[in-house]
Every structure is written in C-alpha cells, then in structure tokens.
Coordinates of C-alpha atoms in Angstrom, one line a residue:
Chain A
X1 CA -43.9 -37.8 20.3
X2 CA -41.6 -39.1 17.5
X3 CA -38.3 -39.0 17.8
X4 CA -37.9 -37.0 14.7
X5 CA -40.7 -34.3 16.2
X6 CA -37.8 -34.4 19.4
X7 CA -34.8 -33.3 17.1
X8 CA -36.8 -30.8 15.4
X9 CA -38.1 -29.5 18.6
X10 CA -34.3 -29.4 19.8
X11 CA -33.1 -28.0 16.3
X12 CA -34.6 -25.6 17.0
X13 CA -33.4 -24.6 20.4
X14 CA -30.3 -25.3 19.0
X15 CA -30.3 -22.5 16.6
X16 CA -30.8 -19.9 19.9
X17 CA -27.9 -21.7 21.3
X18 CA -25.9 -21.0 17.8
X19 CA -27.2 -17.3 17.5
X20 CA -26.0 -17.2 21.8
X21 CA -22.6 -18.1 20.6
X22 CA -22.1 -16.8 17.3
X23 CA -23.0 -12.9 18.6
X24 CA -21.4 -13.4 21.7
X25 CA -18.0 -14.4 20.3
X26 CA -18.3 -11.7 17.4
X27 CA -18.9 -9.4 19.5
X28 CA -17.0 -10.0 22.8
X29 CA -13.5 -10.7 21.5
X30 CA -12.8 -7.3 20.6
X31 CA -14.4 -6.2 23.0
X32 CA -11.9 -7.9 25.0
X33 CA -9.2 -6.5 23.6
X34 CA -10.1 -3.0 24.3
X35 CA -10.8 -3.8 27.7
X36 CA -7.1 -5.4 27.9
X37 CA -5.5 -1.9 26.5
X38 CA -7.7 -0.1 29.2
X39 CA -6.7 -2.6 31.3
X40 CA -2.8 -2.2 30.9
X41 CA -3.5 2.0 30.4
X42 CA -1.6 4.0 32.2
X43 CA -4.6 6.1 33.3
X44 CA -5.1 5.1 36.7
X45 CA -8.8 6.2 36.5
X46 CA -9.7 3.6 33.4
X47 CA -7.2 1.2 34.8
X48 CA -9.0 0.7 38.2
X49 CA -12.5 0.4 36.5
X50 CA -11.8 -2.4 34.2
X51 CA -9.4 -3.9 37.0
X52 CA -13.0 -4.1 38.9
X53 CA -14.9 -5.3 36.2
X54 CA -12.7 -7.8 34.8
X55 CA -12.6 -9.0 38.9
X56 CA -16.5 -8.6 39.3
X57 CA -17.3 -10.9 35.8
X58 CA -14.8 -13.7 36.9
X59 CA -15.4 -13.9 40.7
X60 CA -19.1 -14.1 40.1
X61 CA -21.5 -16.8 38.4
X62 CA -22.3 -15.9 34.9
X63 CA -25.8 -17.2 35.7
X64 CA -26.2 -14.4 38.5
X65 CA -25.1 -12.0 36.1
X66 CA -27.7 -13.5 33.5
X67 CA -30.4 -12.9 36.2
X68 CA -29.3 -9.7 36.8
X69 CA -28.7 -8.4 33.9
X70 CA -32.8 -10.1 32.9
X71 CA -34.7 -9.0 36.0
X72 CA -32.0 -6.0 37.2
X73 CA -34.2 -3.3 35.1
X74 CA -37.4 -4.1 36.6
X75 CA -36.2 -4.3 40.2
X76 CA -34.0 -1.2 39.8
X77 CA -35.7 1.3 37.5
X78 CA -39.5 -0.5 37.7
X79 CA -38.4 -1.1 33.8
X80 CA -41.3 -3.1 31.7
X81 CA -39.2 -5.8 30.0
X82 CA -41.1 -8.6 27.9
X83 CA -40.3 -12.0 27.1
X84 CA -39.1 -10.5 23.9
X85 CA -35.9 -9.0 26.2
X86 CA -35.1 -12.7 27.1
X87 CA -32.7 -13.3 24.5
X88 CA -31.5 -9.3 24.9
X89 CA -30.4 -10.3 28.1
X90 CA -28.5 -13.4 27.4
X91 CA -26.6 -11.7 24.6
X92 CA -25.9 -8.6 26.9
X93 CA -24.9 -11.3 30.0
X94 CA -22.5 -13.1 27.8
X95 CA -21.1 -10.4 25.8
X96 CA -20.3 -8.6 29.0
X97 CA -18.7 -11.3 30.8
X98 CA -16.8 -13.3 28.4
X99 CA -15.2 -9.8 27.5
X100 CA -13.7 -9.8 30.8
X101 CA -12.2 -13.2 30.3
X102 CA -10.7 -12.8 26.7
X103 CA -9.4 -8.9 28.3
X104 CA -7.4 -11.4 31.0
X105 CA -6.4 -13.5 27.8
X106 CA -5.0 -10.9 25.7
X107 CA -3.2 -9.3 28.3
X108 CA -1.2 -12.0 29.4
X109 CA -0.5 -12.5 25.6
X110 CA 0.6 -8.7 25.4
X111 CA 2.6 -9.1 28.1
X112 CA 4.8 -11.9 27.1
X113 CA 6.1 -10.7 23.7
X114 CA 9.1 -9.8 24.5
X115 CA 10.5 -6.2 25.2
X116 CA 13.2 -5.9 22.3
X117 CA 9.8 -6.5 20.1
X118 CA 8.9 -2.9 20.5
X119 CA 12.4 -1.8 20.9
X120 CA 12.9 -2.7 17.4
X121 CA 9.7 -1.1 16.2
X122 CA 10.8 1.9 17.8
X123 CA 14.2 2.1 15.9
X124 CA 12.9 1.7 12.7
X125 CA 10.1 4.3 13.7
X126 CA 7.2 2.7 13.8
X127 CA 4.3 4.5 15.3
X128 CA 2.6 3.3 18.3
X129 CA -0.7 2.1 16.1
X130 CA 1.9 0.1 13.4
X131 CA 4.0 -1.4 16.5
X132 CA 0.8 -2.5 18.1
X133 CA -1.1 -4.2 15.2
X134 CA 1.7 -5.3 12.7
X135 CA 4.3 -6.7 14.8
X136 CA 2.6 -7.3 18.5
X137 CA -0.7 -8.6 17.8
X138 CA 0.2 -11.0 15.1
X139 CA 2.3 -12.7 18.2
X140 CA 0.0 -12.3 20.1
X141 CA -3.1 -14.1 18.3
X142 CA -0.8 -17.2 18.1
X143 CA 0.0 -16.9 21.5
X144 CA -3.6 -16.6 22.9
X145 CA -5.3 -19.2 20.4
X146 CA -5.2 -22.1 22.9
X147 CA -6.7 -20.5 25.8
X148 CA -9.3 -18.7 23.6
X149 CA -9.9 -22.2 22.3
X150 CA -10.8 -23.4 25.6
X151 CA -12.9 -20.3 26.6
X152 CA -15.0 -20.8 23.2
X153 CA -15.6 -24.2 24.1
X154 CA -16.8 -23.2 27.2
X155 CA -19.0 -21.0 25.7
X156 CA -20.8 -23.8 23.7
X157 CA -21.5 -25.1 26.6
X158 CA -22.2 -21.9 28.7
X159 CA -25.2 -21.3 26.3
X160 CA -27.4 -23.7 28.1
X161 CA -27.3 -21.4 31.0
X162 CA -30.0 -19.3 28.9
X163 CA -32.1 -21.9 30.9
X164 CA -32.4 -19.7 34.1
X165 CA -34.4 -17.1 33.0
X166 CA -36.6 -19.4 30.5
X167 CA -34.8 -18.6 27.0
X168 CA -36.0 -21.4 25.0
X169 CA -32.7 -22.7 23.4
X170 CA -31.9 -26.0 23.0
X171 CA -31.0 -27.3 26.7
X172 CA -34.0 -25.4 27.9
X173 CA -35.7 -27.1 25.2
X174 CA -34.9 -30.7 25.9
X175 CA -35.9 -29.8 29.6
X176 CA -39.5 -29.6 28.1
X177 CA -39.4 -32.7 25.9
X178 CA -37.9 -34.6 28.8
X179 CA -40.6 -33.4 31.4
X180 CA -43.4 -34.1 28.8
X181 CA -42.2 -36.9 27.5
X182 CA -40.7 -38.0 30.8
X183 CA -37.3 -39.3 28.6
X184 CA -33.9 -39.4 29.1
X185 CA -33.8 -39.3 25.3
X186 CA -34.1 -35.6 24.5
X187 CA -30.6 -35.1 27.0
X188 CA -29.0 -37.6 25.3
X189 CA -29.6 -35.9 21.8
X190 CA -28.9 -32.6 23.0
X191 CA -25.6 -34.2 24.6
X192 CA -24.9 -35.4 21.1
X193 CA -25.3 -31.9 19.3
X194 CA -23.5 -30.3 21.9
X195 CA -20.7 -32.4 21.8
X196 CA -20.6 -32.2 17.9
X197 CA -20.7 -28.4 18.1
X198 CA -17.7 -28.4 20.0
X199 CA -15.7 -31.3 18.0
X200 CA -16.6 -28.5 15.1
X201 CA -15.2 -25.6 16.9
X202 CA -12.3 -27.8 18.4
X203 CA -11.5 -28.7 14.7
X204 CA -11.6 -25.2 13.4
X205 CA -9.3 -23.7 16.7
X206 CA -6.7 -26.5 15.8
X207 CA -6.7 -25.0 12.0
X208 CA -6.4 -21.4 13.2
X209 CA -3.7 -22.4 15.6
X210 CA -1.6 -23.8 12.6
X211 CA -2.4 -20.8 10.6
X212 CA -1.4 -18.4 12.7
X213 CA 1.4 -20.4 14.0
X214 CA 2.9 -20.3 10.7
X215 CA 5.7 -18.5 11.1
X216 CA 7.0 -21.7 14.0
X217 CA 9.1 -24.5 13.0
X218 CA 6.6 -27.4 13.1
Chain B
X1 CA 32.2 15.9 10.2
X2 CA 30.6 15.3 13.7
X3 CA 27.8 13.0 13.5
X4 CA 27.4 12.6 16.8
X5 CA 27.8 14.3 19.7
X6 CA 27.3 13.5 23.4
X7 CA 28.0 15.9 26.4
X8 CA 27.9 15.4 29.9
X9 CA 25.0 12.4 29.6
X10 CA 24.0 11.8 32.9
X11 CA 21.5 8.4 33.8
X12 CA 20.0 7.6 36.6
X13 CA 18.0 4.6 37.5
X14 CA 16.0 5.8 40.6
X15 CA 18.9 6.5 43.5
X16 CA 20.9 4.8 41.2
X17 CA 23.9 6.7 39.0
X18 CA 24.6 4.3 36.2
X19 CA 26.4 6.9 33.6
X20 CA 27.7 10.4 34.2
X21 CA 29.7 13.1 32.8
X22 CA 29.8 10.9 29.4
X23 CA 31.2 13.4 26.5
X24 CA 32.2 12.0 23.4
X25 CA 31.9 12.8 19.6
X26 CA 31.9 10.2 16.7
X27 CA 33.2 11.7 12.9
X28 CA 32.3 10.6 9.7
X29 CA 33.7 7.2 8.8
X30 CA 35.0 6.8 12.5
X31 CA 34.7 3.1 14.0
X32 CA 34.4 3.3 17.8
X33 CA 34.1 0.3 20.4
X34 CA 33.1 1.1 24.2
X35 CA 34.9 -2.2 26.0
X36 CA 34.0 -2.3 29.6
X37 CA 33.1 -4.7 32.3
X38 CA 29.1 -5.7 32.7
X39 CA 27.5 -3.2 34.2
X40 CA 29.6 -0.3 33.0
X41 CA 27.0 1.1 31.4
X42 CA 28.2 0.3 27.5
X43 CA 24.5 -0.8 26.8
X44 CA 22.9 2.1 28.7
X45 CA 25.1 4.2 26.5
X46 CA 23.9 3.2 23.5
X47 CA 20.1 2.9 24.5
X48 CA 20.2 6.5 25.8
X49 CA 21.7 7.6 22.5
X50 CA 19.2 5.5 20.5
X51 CA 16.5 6.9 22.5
X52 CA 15.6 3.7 24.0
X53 CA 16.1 5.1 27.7
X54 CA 15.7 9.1 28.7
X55 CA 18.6 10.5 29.8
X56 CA 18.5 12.2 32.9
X57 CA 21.1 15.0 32.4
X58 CA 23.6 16.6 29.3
X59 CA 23.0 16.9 25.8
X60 CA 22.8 14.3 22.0
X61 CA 23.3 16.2 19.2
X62 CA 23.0 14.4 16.0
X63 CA 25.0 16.0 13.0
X64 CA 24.3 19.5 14.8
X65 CA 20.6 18.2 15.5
X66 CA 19.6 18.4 19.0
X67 CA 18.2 15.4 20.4
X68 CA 17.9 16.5 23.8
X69 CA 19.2 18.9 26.0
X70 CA 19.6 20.4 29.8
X71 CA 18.3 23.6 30.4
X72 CA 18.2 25.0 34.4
X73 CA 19.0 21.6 35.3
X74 CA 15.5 20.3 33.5
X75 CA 16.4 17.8 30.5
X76 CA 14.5 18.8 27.6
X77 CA 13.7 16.3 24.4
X78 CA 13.0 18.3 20.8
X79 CA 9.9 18.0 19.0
X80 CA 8.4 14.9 17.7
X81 CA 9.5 15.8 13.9
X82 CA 13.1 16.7 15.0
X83 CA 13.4 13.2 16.6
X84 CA 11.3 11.0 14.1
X85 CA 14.4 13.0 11.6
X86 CA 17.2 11.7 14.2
X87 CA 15.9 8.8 14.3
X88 CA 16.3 8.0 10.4
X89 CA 20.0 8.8 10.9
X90 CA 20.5 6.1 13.0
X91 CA 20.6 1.8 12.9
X92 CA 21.0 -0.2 16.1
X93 CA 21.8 -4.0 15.5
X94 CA 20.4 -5.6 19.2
X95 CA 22.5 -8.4 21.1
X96 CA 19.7 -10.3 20.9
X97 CA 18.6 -9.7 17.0
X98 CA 15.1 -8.6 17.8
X99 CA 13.6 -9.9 14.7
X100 CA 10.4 -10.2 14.1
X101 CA 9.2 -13.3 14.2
X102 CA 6.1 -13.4 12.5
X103 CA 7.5 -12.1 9.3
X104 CA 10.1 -13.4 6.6
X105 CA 13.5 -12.3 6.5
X106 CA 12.5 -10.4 4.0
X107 CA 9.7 -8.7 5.0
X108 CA 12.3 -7.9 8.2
X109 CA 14.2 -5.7 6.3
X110 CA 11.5 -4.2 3.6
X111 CA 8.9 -3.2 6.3
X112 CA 10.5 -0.1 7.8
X113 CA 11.4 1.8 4.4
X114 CA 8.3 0.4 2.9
X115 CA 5.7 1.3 5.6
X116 CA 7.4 3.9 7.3
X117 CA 9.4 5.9 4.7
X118 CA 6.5 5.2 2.4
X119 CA 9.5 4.4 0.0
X120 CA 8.3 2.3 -3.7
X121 CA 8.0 -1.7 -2.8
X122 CA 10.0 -2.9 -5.8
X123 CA 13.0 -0.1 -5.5
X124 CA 13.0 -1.3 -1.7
X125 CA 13.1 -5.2 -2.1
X126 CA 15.8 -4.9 -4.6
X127 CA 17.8 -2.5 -2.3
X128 CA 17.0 -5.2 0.6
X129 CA 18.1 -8.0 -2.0
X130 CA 21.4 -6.6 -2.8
X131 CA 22.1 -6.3 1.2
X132 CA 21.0 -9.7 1.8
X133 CA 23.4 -11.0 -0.7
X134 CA 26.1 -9.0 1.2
X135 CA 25.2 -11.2 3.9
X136 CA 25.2 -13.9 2.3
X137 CA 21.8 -15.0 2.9
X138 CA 20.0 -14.2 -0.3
X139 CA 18.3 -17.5 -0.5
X140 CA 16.8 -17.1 3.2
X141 CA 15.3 -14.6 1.9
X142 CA 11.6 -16.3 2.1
X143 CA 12.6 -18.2 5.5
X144 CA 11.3 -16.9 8.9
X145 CA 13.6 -16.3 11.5
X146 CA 13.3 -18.8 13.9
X147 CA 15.0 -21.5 10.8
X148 CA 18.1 -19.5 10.8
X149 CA 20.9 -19.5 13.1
X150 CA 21.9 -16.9 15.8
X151 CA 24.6 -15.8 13.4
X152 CA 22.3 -15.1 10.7
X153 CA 19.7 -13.8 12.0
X154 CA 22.1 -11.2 13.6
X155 CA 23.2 -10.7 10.0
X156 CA 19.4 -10.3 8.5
X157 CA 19.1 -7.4 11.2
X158 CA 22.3 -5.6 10.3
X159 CA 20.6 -5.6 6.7
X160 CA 17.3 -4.6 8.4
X161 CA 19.8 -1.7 10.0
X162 CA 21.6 -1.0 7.0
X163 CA 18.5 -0.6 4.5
X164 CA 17.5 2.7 6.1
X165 CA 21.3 3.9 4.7
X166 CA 21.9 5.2 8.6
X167 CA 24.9 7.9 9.1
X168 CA 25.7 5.8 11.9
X169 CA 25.1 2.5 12.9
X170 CA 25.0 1.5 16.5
X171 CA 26.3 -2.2 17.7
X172 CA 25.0 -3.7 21.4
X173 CA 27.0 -6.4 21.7
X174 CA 26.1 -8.5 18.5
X175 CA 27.5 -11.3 18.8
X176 CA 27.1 -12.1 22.8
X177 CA 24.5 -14.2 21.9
X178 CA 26.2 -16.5 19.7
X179 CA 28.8 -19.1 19.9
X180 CA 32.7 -18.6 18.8
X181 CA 31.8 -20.0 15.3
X182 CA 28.5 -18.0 14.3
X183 CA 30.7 -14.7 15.6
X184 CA 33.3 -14.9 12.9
X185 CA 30.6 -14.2 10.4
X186 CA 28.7 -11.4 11.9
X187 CA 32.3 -10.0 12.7
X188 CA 33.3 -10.1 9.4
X189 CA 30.1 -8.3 8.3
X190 CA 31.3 -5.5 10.8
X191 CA 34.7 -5.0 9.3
X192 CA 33.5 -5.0 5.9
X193 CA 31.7 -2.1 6.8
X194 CA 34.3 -0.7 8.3
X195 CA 36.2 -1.1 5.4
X196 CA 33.0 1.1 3.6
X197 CA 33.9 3.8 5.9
X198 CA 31.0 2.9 7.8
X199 CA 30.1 5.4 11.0
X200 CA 29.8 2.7 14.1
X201 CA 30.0 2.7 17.6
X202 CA 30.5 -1.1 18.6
X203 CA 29.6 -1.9 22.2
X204 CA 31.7 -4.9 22.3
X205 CA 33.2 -7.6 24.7
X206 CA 35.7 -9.1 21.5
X207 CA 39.0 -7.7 22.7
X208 CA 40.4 -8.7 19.7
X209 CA 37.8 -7.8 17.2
X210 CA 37.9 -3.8 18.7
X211 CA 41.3 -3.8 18.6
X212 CA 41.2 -4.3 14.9
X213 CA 38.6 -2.8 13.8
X214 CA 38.3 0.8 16.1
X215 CA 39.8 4.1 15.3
X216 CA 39.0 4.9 18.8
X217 CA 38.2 2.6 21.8
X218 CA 36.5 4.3 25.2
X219 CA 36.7 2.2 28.5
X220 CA 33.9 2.7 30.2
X221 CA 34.3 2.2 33.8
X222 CA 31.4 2.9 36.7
X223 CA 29.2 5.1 34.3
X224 CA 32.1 7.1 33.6
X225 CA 34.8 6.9 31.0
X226 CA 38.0 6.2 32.4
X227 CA 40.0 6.1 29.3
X228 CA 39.7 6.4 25.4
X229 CA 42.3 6.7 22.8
X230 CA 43.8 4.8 19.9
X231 CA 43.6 0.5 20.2
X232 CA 47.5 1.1 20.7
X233 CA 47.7 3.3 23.0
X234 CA 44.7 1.5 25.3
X235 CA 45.7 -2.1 24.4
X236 CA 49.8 -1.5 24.3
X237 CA 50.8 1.6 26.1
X238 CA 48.0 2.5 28.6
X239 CA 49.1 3.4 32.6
X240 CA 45.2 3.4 33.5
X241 CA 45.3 1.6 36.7
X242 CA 41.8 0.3 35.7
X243 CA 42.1 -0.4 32.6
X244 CA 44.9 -2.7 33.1
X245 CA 43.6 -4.5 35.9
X246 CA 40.6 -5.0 33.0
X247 CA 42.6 -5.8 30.0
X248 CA 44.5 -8.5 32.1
X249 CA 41.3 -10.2 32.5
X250 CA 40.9 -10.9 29.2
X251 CA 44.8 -11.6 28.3
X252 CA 45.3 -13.1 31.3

C-alpha cells in the first residue's frame, strides 16, 4: 500500500472522528447547561436524578458506557441493532456523557458570579429569564471557556474510543492499515492529524476566550 | 407626603433576631441616614425594604402601596404587579457598585429602562447621557467597568439608580468600598441630590457626611432603633446612653 492510499484510508476515518465531535459538542453543551439548572433546581426530585447521573457519567469509563449504550439494547430488550447503529451509539455515548461534564462546568461557573449580580438585576426588575441570560451567562461563558477548552480537547481525542465497538473512524482505521501493513506509519499519521485537530481547536478556544473576555482589562 | 412607610419590621435569621419593632416613615424630599455599629442591622434594613430579604414580621408601605404585610401573625407579600409597581419607585446604589461587568457604562444605565420599561432607545441614552455628565463621567461612557475607579463606578450606578426617576433612592453604604479620596466625589454626588430635594435614606458610616446632609438621622442599635431625631439633637444634644458611648467612637 502507498502511502498516499494510507492517508486516504485514514481521511476517511478521520471524517467519522470529525462528524463524532462536531455532533457531540453541538449537541452536548446545551445539553449541559440544562442539566446544570436541574442540577442547582430547587426540586429535590430533579435535583437528585441529575446529581446521580452527573456522578454515574464521571465515575465510570466512557468506553463502558460506549459498550453499553452499543450492546445494552440487545442484552436488555433482545433489540436487533445493525452495524448501521454503530455510529448511533457513539453519538448517544458521547452526547450523554460529556453533558454531564460540561453540567459540572457550568455550574461551578453559575456559582461564582457573584451574589450582588442578581441583586442588581432584581432592583432594576429584571425577570428571572433576562437576569439569567443577559447579565449571568455572559459571565459565565468567559468564566467557563478554559475548562470547556480542555474538555473539547479531550474530546478530540476521546473520539478514538469509537474503536471498542468497531466504528471505523480514523484510530480504528489506522489499527487496520497498521495490522495489514504491519507499520508503525499509519499511528504516526493519525498522531499527526490528531494533533493538528486539536492545535485547530486550541487556536480557535484561545480566540473565543478573548472574545468573550472582552469586557477585561488585558 | 409619605413615601415610605415601615411598621413594626421584624427579621429573623433562623433563631436569630436581627431587626425588630423598626417603625419609621420617610416624606417627600426628606434625606435620612441610619448610623449604627456593624451588625446593627442598617443593611438588613435597607435589603428588607428593597425586597432583597423577606421580612419576617410588620408592614412596607410604599406611597400608601402595600408591600407586605402581617396578618394573624402570617407575613403576607402583595401580588406580583403591585410589587413589580413598588419596585419602579425605588433605586438602591450597593456598597459594592454591583455593575455589570460585561457591559459598558453605558449600557449599565440604558438596559433597565430600555429592556424593562420597554422605554424608546434614543429618548433613554440621551436621558442616561445627561446623568452621566452629572457625574462627570460622560466620556466613560463607552468604557467597561472594571477601567474605572471604585469612585466612579459607584457614581455610574447612582446614574444607573437615578435613570428609573425613583421617588426614593436607597444608599448601602456607598462609599465603604473606596478610599478617603474616591469618597469625596460620590459624596458630593449625594448632596447634590440632596440639594434636588432628592428622597434618600443613606445607610452610612461618614459621621460627618450624615450630619450634613440628613433631615433626620436613626441610630440603629441591636435591630432596634434606639434613637432618631434631628443631626443636632443626635450629634449635639443627645442623653442616649448608647448613642454616646457610639458617637465617642468616632469623635473620640
């Protein structure tokens, strides 16, 4: 095999692993966020469910939850899933569990805008919706961009974990080449897109972080 | 006229009694200070008449508007329109500015009446415009807050107060966050509106300032208050144990 025919092979992989964490991230931070508001409810009922789940997704391996979440049906309801549910699965795995994390993110950026914030709001008779998304979550985005930025890095990683139920993105991908081939060359390329993915993504946090920061001295 | 009117407040924090048997009424054009040692209750005063805390006993009347009030011992809060109407009537400057960050200084004082009130943008900015240069800080007008000092930030929020044309403005400690230099300025701002006939009610720790400003000064001692009267009569001629024993504090 060419080296060319390798990076197409693992272009093409790499596209799953772009779909993986495009829709997860679209879909997942706000998500998030309305976990975090159940999260900090004050119905003890919602409160205590998400408190679980949020503890569930983080104390357990996302790739568990990826096996679960691929083989769960069939084991549980005798569901008939095809390989066509593969990428279903991942989506749903993902989705679920980085929710959890960005809910933990959020709320500890809700929580530390500080209490005269809504104080104000309330004076001048803002309503709970205008107090929440004009003056809290404006601070809050700038407060949470770094550790979302490190959570979305993860994720670009994460992606590879597709691998374990036989989703063919790119790290399952350059498994293949590699075993065919038998080269260390199809890692090293894969390394390389990974790594630029997330000097991309890295790049593009930093630029949000300044945007949303604008209202800082620099 | 009466614009406000507070009878037999009660609070309570858990076991704790932290204001009780407050009755007080502030007129028209009146300037009042509560002086008092920390933990007096002054700011738990003000927040319970701003509707920042619930009170746990008596009655707030706003210009014969009732905020809240005790019936069979059960404290009772009116409707959701008759407050959202109270709450136009009053300002509150915070001690600690409360601005919002994320928005220019500007913006600070437009949003309310623009968002809120649903008032027209250009009548608004023009009204904010002409307060700003009040404060002297018309050309901060496209800064955020965190390049201005303590001392003017406190003085965009009194403009953020003031836009809302309030029948009474409330004051928790302004300037306890800022040093002697950056008071002068806010304080001034205070006794120009004072000088408008401005309704206030100035918690305050600036002997001084209440003393020169006030039509009436209230002591607040232990939740309750121990005296009130004219700045001469609680500054020059008063026999309150207490209140001396206070007072001397400050004179030394």
């Amino acid at each position: 095999m060419s080296i060319l025919t390798m990076w197409k092979l693992l272009l093409q992989g790499f596209e799953i692993s772009v779909l993986i964490f495009v829709v997860t991230l679209v879909l997942s931070l706000p998500l998030g966020l309305g976990v975090a508001l159940c999260r900090m409810s004050k119905n003890p009922v919602l409160r205590g469910i998400t408190k679980v789940y949020i503890s569930v997704m983080r104390g357990t391996p996302l790739m568990l939850q990826l096996l679960v979440v691929r083989f769960g049906p069939w084991f549980v309801f005798k569901m008939k899933l095809d390989d066509s549910y593969d990428i279903w699965a991942v989506l749903i795995a993902f989705v679920i569990n980085y929710a959890a994390y960005f809910a933990e993110i959020y709320r500890s950026g809700i929580e530390s805008v500080p209490k005269g914030q809504y104080e104000a709001a309330q004076i001048l008779g803002f309503g709970r919706w205008r107090t929440f998304f004009a003056v809290i979550m404006p601070q809050v985005i700038k407060r949470v961009l770094p550790s979302v930025t490190n959570e979305i890095i993860t994720l670009v990683k994460d992606t590879s974990l597709a691998y374990a139920i036989g989703l063919i993105e790119m790290f399952t991908r350059a498994k293949q080449i590699a075993a065919a081939e038998t080269s260390m060359l199809p890692y090293l390329f894969a390394g390389i897109l990974y790594y630029i993915f997330n000097y991309v993504v890295a790049f593009g946090m930093e630029k949000a972080e300044k945007a949303f920061g604008y209202y800082e001295i620099k | 006229m009466e614009i406000l009117r507070i009878e037999n407040l009660k609070k309570t924090f858990g076991e704790a009694t932290v204001l009780s048997d407050i009755s007080l009424s502030v007129n028209s054009g009146e300037v009042v200070s509560v002086i008092g040692s920390s933990g007096s209750g002054k700011s738990t005063l003000l927040r319970c008449a701003t509707m920042l805390e619930k009170v746990s006993g008596g009655s707030i009347l706003y210009a014969g508007d009732v905020m809240c009030r005790e019936e069979n011992g059960k404290e009772i809060y009116s409707d959701k329109k008759t407050l959202a109407k109270i709450r136009s009537r009053f300002g509150l400057v915070f001690q600690n500015f409360n601005l919002f960050p994320h928005m220019t200084v500007l913006q600070n004082v437009t949003e309310a009446p623009i968002k809120v009130m649903k008032r027209n943008r250009a009548e608004v900015e023009a009204e904010a415009m002409e307060l700003l240069e009040k404060m002297g800080l018309e050309y901060k007008m496209s800064e955020y807050p965190c390049r201005l000092s303590g001392g003017q930030q406190q003085r965009v929020s009194i403009a953020r107060a003031l836009i809302s044309k309030p029948d009474i403005l409330f004051f928790d400690e302004p300037t306890s966050a800022l040093d002697p230099e950056l008071t002068a300025g806010v304080l001034k701002i205070i006794k120009e509106l004072a000088a408008d006939n401005m309704t206030m009610v100035v918690v305050t720790h600036e002997m001084n300032f209440a003393r020169d400003i006030s039509n009436r000064i209230i002591f607040l001692d232990n939740g309750k208050i121990e005296a009130q009267g004219t700045p001469d009569d609680l500054f020059s001629n008063t026999s309150n144990g207490r209140l001396r024993e206070f007072l001397s504090s400050f004179y030394g």
